[in-house]
Coordinates of C-alpha atoms in Angstrom, one line a residue:
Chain A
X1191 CA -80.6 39.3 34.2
X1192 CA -79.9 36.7 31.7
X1193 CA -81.1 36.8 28.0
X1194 CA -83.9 34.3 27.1
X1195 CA -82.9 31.1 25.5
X1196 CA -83.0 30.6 21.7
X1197 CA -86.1 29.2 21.9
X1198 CA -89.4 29.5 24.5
X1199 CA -92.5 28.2 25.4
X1200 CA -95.1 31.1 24.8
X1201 CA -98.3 28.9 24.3
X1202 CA -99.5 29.0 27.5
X1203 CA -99.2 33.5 27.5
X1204 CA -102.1 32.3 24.8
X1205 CA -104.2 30.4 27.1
X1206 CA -106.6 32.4 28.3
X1207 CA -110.1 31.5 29.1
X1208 CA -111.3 34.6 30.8
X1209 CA -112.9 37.4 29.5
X1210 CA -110.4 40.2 30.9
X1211 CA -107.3 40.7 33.3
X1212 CA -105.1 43.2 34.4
X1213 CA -102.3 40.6 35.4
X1214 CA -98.8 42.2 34.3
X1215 CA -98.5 43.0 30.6
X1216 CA -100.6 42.3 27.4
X1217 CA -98.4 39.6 26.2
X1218 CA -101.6 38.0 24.1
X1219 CA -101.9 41.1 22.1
X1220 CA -98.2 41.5 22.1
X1221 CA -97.8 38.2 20.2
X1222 CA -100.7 38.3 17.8
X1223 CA -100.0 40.2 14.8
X1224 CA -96.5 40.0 15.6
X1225 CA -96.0 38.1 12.5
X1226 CA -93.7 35.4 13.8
X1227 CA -90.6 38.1 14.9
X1228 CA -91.2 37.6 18.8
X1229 CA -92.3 33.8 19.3
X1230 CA -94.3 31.1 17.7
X1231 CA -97.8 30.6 18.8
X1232 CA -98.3 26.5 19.4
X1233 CA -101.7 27.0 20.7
X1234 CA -104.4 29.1 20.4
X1235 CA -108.2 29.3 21.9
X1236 CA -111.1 30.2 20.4
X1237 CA -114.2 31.6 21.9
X1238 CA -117.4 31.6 19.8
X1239 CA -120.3 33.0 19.7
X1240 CA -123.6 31.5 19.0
X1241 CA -125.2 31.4 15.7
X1242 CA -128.4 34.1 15.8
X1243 CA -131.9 33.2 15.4
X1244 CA -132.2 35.4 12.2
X1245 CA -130.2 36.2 10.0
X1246 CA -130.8 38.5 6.8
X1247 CA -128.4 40.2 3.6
X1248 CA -129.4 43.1 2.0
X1249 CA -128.1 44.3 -1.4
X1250 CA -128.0 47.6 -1.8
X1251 CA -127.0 49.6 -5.1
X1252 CA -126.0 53.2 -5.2
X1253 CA -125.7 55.9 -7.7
X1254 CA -121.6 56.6 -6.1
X1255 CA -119.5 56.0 -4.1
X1256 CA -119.9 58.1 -1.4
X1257 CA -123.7 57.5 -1.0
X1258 CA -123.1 53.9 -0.3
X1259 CA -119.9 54.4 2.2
X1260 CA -122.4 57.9 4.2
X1261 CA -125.2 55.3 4.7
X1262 CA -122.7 52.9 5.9
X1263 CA -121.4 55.9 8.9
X1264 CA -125.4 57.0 8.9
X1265 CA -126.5 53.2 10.1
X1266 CA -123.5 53.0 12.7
X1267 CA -124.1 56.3 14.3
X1268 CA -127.9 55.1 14.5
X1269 CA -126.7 52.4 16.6
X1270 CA -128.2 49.9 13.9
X1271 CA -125.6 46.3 15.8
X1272 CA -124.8 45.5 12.2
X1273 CA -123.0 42.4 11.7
X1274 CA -121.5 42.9 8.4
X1275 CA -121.4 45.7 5.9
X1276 CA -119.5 45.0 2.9
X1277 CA -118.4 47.6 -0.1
X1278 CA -117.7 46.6 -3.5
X1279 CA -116.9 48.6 -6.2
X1280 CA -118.5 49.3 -9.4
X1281 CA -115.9 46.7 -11.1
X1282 CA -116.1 44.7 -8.0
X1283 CA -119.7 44.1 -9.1
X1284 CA -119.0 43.5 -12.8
X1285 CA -116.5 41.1 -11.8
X1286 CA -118.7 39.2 -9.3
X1287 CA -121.8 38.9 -11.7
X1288 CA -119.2 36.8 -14.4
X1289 CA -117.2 35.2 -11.7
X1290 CA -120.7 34.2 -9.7
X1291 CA -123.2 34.1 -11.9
X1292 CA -124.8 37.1 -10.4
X1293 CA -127.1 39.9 -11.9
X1294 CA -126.6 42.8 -9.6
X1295 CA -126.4 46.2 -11.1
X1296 CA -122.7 47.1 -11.7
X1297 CA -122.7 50.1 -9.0
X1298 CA -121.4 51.1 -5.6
X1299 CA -122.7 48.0 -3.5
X1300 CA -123.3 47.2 0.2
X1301 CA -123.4 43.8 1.5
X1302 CA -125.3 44.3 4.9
X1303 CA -125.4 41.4 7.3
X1304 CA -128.1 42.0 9.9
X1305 CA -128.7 39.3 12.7
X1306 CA -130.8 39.2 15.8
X1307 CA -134.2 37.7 16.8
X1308 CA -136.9 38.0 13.7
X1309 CA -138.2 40.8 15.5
X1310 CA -134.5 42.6 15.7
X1311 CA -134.0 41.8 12.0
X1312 CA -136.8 43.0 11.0
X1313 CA -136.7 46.7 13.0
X1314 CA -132.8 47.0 11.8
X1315 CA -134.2 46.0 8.1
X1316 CA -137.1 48.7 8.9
X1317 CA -134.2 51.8 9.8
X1318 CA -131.2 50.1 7.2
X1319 CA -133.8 50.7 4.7
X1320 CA -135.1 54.2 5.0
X1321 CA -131.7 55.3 5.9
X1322 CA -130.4 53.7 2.2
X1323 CA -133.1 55.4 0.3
X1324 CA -132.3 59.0 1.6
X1325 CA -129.2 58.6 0.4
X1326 CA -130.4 57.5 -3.2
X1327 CA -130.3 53.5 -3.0
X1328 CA -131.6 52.4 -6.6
X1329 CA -131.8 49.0 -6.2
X1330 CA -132.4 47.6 -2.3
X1331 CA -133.1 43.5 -2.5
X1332 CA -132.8 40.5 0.7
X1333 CA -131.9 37.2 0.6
X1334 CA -133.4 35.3 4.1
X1335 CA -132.8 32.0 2.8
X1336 CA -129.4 30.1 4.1
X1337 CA -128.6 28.9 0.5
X1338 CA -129.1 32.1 -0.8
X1339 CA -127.3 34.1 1.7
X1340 CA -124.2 31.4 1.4
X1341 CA -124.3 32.2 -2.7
X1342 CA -123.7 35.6 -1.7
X1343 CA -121.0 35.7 0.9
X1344 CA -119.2 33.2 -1.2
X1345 CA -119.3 35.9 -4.3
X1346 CA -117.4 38.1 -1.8
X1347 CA -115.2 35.9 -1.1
X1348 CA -114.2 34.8 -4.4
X1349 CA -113.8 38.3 -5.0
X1350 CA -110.0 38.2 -5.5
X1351 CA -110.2 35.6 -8.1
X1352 CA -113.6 37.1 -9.9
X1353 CA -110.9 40.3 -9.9
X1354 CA -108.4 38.0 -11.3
X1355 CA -110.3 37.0 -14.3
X1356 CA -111.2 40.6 -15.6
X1357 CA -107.8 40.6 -16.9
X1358 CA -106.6 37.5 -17.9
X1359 CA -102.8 36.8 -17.2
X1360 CA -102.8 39.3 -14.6
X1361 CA -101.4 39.6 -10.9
X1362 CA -103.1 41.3 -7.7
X1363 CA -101.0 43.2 -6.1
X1364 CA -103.3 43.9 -3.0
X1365 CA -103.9 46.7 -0.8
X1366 CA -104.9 47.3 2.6
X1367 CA -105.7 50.6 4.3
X1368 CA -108.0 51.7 7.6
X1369 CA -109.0 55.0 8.7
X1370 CA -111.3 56.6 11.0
X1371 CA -114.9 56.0 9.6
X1372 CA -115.3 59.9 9.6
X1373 CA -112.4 60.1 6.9
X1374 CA -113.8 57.1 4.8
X1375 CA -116.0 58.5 2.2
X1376 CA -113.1 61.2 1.7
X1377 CA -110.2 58.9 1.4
X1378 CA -112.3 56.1 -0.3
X1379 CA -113.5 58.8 -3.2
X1380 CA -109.9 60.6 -3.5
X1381 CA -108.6 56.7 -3.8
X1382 CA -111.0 55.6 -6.3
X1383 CA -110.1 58.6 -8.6
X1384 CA -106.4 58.3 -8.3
X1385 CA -107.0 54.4 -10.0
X1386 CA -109.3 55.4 -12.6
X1387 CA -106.6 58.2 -14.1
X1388 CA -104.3 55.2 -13.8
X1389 CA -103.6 52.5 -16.5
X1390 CA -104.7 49.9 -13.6
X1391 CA -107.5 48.1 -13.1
X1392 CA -108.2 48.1 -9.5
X1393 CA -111.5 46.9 -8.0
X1394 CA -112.3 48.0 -4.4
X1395 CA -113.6 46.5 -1.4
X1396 CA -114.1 47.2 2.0
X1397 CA -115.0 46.2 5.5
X1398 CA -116.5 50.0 5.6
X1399 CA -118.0 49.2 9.2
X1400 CA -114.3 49.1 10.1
X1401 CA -113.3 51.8 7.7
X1402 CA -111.1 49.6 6.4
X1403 CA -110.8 48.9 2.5
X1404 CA -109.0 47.2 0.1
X1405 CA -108.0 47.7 -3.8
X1406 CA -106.3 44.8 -6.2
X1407 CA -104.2 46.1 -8.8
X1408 CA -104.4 43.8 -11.7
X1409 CA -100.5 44.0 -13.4
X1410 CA -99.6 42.3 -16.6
X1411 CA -95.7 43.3 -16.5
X1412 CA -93.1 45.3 -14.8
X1413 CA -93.7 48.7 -15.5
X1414 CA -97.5 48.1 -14.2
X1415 CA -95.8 46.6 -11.6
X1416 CA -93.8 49.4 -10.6
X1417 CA -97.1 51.8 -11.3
X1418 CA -98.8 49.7 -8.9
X1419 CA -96.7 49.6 -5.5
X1420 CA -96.4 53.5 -5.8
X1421 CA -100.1 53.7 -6.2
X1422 CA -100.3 51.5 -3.2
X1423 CA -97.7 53.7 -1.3
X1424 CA -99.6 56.7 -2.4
X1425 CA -102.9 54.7 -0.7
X1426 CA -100.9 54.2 2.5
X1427 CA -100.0 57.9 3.0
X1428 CA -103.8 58.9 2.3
X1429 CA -104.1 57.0 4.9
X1430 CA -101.8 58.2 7.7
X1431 CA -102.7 61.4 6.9
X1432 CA -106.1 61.1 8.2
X1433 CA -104.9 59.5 11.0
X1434 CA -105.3 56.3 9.9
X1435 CA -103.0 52.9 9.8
X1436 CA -101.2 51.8 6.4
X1437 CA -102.4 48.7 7.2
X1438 CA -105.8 46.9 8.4
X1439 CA -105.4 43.3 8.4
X1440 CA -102.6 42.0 6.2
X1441 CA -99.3 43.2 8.4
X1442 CA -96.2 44.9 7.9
X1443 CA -93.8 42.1 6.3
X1444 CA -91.2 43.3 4.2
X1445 CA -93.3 45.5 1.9
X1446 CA -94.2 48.4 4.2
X1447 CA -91.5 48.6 6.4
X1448 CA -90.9 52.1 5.5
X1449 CA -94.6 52.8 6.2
X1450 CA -94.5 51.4 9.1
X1451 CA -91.6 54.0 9.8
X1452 CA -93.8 56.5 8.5
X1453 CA -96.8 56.0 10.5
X1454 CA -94.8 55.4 14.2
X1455 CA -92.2 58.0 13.8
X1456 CA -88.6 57.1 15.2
X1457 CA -89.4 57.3 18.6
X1458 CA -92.4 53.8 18.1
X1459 CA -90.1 52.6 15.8
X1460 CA -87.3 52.0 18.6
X1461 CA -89.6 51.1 21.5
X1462 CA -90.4 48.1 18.3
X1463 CA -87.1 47.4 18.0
X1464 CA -86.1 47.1 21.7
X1465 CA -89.0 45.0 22.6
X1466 CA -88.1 42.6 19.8
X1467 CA -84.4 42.6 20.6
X1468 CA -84.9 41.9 24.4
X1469 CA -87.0 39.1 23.5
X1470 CA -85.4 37.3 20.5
X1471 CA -81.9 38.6 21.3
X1472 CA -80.4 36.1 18.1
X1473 CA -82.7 37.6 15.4
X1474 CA -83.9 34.5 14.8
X1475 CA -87.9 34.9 14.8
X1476 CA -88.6 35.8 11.1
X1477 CA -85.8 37.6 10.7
X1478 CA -86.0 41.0 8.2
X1479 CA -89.4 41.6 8.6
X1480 CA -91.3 44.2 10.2
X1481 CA -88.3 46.0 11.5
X1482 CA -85.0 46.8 10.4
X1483 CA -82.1 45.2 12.8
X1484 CA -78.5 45.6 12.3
X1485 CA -76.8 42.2 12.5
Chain B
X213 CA -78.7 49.9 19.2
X214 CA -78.8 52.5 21.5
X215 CA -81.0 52.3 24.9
X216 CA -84.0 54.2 25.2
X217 CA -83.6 57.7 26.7
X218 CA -84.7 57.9 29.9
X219 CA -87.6 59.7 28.7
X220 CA -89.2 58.7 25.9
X221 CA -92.9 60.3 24.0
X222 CA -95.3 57.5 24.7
X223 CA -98.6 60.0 24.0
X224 CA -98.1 59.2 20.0
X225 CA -98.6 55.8 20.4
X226 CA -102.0 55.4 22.1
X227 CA -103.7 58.5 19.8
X228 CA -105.3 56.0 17.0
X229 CA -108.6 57.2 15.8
X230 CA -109.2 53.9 13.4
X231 CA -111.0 50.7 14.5
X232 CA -108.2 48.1 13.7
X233 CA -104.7 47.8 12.5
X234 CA -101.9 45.4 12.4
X235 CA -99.3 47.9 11.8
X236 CA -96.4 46.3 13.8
X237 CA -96.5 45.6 17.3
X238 CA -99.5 46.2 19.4
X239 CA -97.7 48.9 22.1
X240 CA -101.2 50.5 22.5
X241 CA -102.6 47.4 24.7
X242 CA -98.8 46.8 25.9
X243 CA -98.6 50.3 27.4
X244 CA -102.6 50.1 29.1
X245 CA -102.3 48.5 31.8
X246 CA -98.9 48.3 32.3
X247 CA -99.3 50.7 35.8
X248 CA -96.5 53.4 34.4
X249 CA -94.2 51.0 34.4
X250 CA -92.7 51.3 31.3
X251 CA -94.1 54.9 30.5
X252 CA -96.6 57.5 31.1
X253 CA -99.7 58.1 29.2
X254 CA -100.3 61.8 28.8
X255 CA -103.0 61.4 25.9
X256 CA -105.8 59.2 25.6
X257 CA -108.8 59.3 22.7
X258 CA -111.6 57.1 24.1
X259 CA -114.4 55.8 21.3
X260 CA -118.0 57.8 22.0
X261 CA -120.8 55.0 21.8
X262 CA -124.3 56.3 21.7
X263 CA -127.1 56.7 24.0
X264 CA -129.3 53.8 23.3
X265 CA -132.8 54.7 22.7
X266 CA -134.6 52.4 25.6
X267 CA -132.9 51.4 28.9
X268 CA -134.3 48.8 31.6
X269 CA -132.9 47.7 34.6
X270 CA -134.5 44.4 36.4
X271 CA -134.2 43.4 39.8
X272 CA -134.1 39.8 39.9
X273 CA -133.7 38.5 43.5
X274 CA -132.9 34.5 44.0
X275 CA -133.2 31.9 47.0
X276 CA -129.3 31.2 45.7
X277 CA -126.2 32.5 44.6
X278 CA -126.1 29.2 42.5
X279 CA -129.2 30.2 40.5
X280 CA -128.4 33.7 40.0
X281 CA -125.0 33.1 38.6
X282 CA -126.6 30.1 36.5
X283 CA -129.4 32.7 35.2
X284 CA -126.6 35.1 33.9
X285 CA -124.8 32.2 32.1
X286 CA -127.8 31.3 30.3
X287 CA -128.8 34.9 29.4
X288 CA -125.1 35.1 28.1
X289 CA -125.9 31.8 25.7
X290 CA -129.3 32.5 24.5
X291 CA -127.6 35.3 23.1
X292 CA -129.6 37.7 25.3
X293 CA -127.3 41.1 24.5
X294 CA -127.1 42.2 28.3
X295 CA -125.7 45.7 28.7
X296 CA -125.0 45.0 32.3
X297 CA -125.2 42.5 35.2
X298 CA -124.5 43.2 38.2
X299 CA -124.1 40.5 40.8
X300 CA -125.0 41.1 44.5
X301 CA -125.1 39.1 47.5
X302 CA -127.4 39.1 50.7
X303 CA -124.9 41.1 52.9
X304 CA -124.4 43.6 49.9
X305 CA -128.0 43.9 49.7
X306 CA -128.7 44.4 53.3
X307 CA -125.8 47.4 53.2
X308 CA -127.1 48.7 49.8
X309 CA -130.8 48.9 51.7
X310 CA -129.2 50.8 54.5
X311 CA -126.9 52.6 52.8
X312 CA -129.1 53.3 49.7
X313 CA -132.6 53.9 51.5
X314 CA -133.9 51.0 49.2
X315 CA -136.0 48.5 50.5
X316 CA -134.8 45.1 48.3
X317 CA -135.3 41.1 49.9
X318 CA -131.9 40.6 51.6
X319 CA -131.1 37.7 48.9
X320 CA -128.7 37.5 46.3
X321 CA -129.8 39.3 43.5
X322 CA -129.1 40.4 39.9
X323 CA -129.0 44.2 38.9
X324 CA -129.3 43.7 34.6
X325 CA -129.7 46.5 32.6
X326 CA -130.9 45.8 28.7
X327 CA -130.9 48.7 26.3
X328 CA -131.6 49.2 22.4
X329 CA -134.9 49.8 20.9
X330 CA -138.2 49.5 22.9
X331 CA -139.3 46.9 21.1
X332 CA -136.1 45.4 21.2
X333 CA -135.4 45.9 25.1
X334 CA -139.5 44.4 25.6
X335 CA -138.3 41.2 24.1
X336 CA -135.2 41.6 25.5
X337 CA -137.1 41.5 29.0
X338 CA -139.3 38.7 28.0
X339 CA -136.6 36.4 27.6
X340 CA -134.3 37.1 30.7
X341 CA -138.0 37.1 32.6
X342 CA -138.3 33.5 31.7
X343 CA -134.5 32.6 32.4
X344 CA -134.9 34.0 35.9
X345 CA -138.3 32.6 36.8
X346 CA -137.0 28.9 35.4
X347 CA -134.0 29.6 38.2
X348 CA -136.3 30.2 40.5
X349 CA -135.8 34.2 40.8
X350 CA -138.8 34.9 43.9
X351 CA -139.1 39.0 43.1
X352 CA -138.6 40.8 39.6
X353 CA -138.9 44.2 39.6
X354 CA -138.0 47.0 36.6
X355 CA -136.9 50.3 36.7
X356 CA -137.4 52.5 33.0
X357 CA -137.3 56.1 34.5
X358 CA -133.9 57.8 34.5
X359 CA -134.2 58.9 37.8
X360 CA -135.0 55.5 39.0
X361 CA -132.3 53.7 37.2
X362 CA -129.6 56.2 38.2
X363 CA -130.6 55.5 42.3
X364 CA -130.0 51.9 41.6
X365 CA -126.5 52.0 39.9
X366 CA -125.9 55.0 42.2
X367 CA -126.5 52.3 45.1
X368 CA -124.6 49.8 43.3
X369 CA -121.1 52.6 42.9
X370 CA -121.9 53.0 46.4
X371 CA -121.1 49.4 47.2
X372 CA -118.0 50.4 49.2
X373 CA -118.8 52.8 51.6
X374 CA -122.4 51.0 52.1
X375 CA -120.1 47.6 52.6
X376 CA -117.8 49.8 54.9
X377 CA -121.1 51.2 56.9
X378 CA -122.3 47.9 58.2
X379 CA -119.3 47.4 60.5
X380 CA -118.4 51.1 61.6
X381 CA -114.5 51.7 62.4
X382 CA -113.2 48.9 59.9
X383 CA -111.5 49.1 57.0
X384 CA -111.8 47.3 53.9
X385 CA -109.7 44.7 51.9
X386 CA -110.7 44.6 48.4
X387 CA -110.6 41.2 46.1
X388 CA -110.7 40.8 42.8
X389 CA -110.9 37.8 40.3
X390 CA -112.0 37.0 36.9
X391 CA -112.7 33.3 35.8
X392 CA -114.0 31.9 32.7
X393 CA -117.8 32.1 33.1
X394 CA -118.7 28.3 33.1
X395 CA -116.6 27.9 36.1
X396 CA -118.1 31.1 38.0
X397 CA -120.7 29.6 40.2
X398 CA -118.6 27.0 41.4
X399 CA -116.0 29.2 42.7
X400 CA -118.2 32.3 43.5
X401 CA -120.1 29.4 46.0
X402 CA -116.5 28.2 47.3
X403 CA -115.6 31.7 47.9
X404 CA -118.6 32.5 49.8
X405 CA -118.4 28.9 51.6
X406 CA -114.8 30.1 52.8
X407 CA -115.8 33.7 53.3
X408 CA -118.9 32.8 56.0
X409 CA -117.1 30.4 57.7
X410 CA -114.3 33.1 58.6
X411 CA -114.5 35.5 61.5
X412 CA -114.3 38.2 58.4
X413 CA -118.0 40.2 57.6
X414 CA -117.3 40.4 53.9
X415 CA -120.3 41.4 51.3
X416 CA -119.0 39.8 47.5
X417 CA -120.5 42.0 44.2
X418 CA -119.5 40.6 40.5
X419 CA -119.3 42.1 37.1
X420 CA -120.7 38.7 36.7
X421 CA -121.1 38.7 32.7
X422 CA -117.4 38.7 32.4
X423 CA -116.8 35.9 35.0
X424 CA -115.1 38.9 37.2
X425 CA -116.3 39.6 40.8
X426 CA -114.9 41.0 44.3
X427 CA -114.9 40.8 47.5
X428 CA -114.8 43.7 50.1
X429 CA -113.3 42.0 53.1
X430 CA -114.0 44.1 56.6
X431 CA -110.9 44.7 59.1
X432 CA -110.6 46.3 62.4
X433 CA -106.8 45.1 63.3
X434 CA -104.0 43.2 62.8
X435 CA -105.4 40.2 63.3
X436 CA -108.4 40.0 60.8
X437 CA -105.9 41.6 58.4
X438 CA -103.5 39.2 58.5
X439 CA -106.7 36.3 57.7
X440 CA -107.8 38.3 54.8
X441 CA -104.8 38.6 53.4
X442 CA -105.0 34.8 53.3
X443 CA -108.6 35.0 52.1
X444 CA -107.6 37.0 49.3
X445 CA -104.6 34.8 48.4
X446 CA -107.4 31.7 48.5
X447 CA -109.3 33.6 46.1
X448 CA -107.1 34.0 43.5
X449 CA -105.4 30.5 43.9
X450 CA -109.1 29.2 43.4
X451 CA -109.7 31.4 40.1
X452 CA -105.8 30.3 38.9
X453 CA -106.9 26.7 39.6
X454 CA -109.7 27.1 37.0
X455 CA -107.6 28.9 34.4
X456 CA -109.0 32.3 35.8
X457 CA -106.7 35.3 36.7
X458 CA -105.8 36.4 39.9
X459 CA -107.0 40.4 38.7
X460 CA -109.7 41.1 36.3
X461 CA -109.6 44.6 36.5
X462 CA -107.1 46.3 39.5
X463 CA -103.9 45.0 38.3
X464 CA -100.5 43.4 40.2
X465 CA -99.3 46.7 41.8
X466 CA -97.0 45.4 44.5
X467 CA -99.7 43.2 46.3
X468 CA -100.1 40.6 43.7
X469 CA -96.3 40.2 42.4
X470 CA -96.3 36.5 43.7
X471 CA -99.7 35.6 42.3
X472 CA -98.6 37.0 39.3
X473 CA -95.3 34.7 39.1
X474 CA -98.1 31.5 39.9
X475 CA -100.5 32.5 37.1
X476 CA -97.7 33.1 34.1
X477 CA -95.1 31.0 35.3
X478 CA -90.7 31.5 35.3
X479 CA -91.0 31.9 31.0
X480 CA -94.2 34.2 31.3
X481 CA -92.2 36.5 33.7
X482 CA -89.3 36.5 32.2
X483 CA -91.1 38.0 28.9
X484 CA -92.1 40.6 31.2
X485 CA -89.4 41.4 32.3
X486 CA -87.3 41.7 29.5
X487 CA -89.7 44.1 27.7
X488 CA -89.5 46.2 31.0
X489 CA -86.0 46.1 31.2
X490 CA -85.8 47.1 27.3
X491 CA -88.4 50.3 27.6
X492 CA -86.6 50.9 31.0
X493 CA -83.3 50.4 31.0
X494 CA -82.7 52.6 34.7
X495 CA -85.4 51.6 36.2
X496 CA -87.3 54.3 37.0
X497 CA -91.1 54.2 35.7
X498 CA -92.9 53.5 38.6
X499 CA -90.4 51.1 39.9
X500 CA -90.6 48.0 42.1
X501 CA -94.1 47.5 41.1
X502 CA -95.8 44.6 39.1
X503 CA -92.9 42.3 38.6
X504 CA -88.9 42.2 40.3
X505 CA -86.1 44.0 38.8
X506 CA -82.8 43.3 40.8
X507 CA -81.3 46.6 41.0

C-alpha cells in the first residue's frame, strides 16, 4: 500500500449532516481533539439547537465545598435536564464580585442554568431548590431577566482575568482535570486543601455536571512557577487514580505528555503512535506534541 | 517503531468512567464500531440513566407518510424532547396487527414515547397533539400503563418476524439508511415510490428522530434477491445523494464495502486503511471485512 501524501484533503471526513452512522471508522472523532498531529480541519459543521422558551440562573451559596458539588450529583441523579451547573470557589467569588461588580457571598457557589417551557423551569426550580437547602444552601437567589442572566455568565467568563487581578503581576498557570461525578466531591475537597497549604493562590472552577474542574495558579516568579506545575501534576494523578482523565477540555500539548503516558499505559500509548505514524508518515502535523516520535 | 504485537490489550482503552476528556486520541469511538477489525473489545462500562418518573406513548396514525415524517421534524424543532419515535408504514402496520394481535388503522403511523415528569410529559403531549392534528394525524391514541406500553414496543421489536409472517417461506433483506432529517421525507417517499412499484412486498420502519430508517425487503428466490440487492444499493445511493450515509446503525461488514468507497471517497478510505494496516499489521482481526487489504 503506498503511504499517504504530505498533505490530504480531510474536510469532507468532517462533513456530516446526519445524526449517526456506522460507515467504516470514526474518523470525525478521530480528528477532533487531535490537536493538529493527524490533519487539518478546513471545514467544519455545526448543528444547533434552538434557543428554549425559558430560561432561568440560580445562585446558590454554600457553607463548603462539598455541600455545593453533593447537590450538584443529588440534582443529576434526580434526573433534573440541567443545562448548566457551574462551581466557583470561595476566591472564585471574591474575585468575581471586584472583577464584576457583583455582591455574592464569598462561598462555595453554583451557577445553575435551567431551561425548558415556564412550566419545566419552574418544576426543575421547584426540586433544584429543596434539593439545595437539605444540603445547607445559605443564600439561593434567580435572575429571569436576559440582561441580568448575560451579567452573570459573563462574570464566569471573565473569571480567568477577575483571577488575574487578585494578584497583580501574576500568571495563570491553568488546570484541567475530569473525573467520574461519584469521585468529585472527594477529589475536588482533597484538591482544594492541597492549594490552601500551598504558597498559591488558586481559585477553582468547574463544569461539576461534567465532573470536570479547573484551578488557576496565580505565579509571580520561578520558584512559584516550579511550585505550581508539580501542584498541577499532583492534580492530574488525583485524577487518574479515580479513574479519571488528566485532562477535560484543554488537550495534551507538550505539557502533559508524560501524563498522557500515565493515564494510557504503554500499550494506548503505541496504538497512538502507530495511528499517527501511518497517517502523517513525515511527522509533519504539529510535530512534538501529544506524543513522543523518534525522528 | 516496532509493529504492534499481533495481540494487543484493547479492554483498557474503552473502561472510562468520566463524562469527557481530550486526553490524546479518541481510540474509544475509533475501536466501537470498527466490527473487530482492528481489535476485540472484552470490557465495556455502559452509563445507567434513570427511570423517568412518567412515560407516554401516542399512537398517531396519518393519511401520509409525508405528514408523519413532517410531524416528527416539527416536534424535533419546537424543541418537543421526544424520547422515542418510531416510524411505521401501512404494510408494517397490517403485519404488526397480525403479528401483534393489535387492532391499529392500516396507515402510516407514529409510535412516540415522551417521558419526564407528569406535568412535564401532559404538556409534553399537548404540544405533539397539536403538531399531529395540524398534519392531519386521523386517530391519536395513548398508552400510560406499563403493561400497555411494553405490548406496543414489544410489537414494534417484533417488526421482523411480523414483516417475515405476511409472506410465509420468504426471507428477508434488511436496509438501512440515515439522512439528515430535513431531507427524510423526501427520500423516505422516493423509497417507498421505488419500493411499491417493485415486484418486492417490503414493509419500511424508521428511527425517524435521527433521520435513520429500514427497510425489510421479502425474498423467496434468486430472482427477487438479485432486485433487492439493487433496491438496497438505490437506497443508499439516494441517502449518499443527500449527504446521508449508506448505514446508520448496522455497519459495512462485507456487503457495503463499495458503498462505503462512494460515501468517503479514494482519500477517506485510504485513512482507513492505513489506521487498519497500523493496529493490524497481519491482517488478522476479523479480516476482509469493512474495507480491502491486498494480502
Amino acid at each position: 500500500e503506498r503511504p499517504l501524501k504530505d498533505t490530504i484533503h480531510v474536510s469532507k471526513l468532517l462533513f456530516f449532516l446526519f445524526r449517526k452512522t456506522s460507515a467504516g471508522y470514526n474518523l470525525t472523532n478521530l480528528f477532533v481533539g487531535s490537536e493538529g498531529t493527524l490533519g487539518i480541519i478546513t471545514e467544519a459543521t455545526l448543528r444547533l439547537y434552538g434557543i428554549p422558551e425559558s430560561t432561568t440562573v440560580l445562585v446558590c451559596s454554600f457553607p463548603t465545598i462539598d455541600s455545593a458539588v453533593t447537590s450538584t450529583v443529588e440534582m443529576l441523579q434526580a434526573g433534573v435536564p440541567v443545562a448548566r451547573v457551574e462551581f466557583l470557589d470561595d476566591l472564585s467569588l471574591e474575585a468575581a464580585n471586584k472583577y464584576s461588580h457583583l455582591s455574592y457571598p464569598v462561598l462555595p457557589t453554583l451557577f445553575i442554568e435551567l431551561t425548558g417551557s415556564p412550566q419545566s423551569v419552574e418544576e426543575q426550580t421547584e426540586i433544584v431548590g429543596s434539593i439545595v437547602k437539605d444540603n445547607g444552601c445559605s443564600e439561593f437567589t434567580w435572575e429571569e431577566e436576559p440582561e441580568r442572566r448575560s451579567k452573570l455568565w459573563k462574570a464566569r467568563h471573565d473569571w480567568w482575568y477577575a483571577g488575574l487581578a487578585l494578584k497583580p503581576g501574576a500568571k495563570g498557570y491553568a488546570t484541567d482535570v475530569c473525573v467520574p461525578i461519584s469521585k468529585l466531591p472527594q477529589v475536588l475537597l482533597e484538591t482544594k486543601e492541597e492549594l490552601m497549604s500551598s504558597p498559591i493562590l488558586a481559585p477553582i472552577i468547574g463544569h461539576v455536571g461534567d465532573g470536570n474542574f479547573h484551578s488557576m495558579l496565580l505565579v509571580s516568579n520561578d520558584e512559584e512557577l516550579s511550585i505550581a506545575k508539580q501542584l498541577a501534576i499532583n492534580m492530574a494523578r488525583r485524577a487518574l487514580k479515580v479513574g479519571g482523565t488528566c485532562t477535560g477540555e484543554h488537550g495534551i500539548g507538550r505539557g502533559k505528555m508524560t501524563l498522557l503516558e500515565e493515564e494510557y499505559g504503554p500499550t494506548g500509548i503505541q496504538v497512538m503512535k502507530n495511528i499517527k505514524q501511518s497517517l502523517d508518515p513525515n511527522g509533519i502535523m504539529n510535530p512534538g506534541k501529544i506524543i513522543h516520535i523518534q525522528s
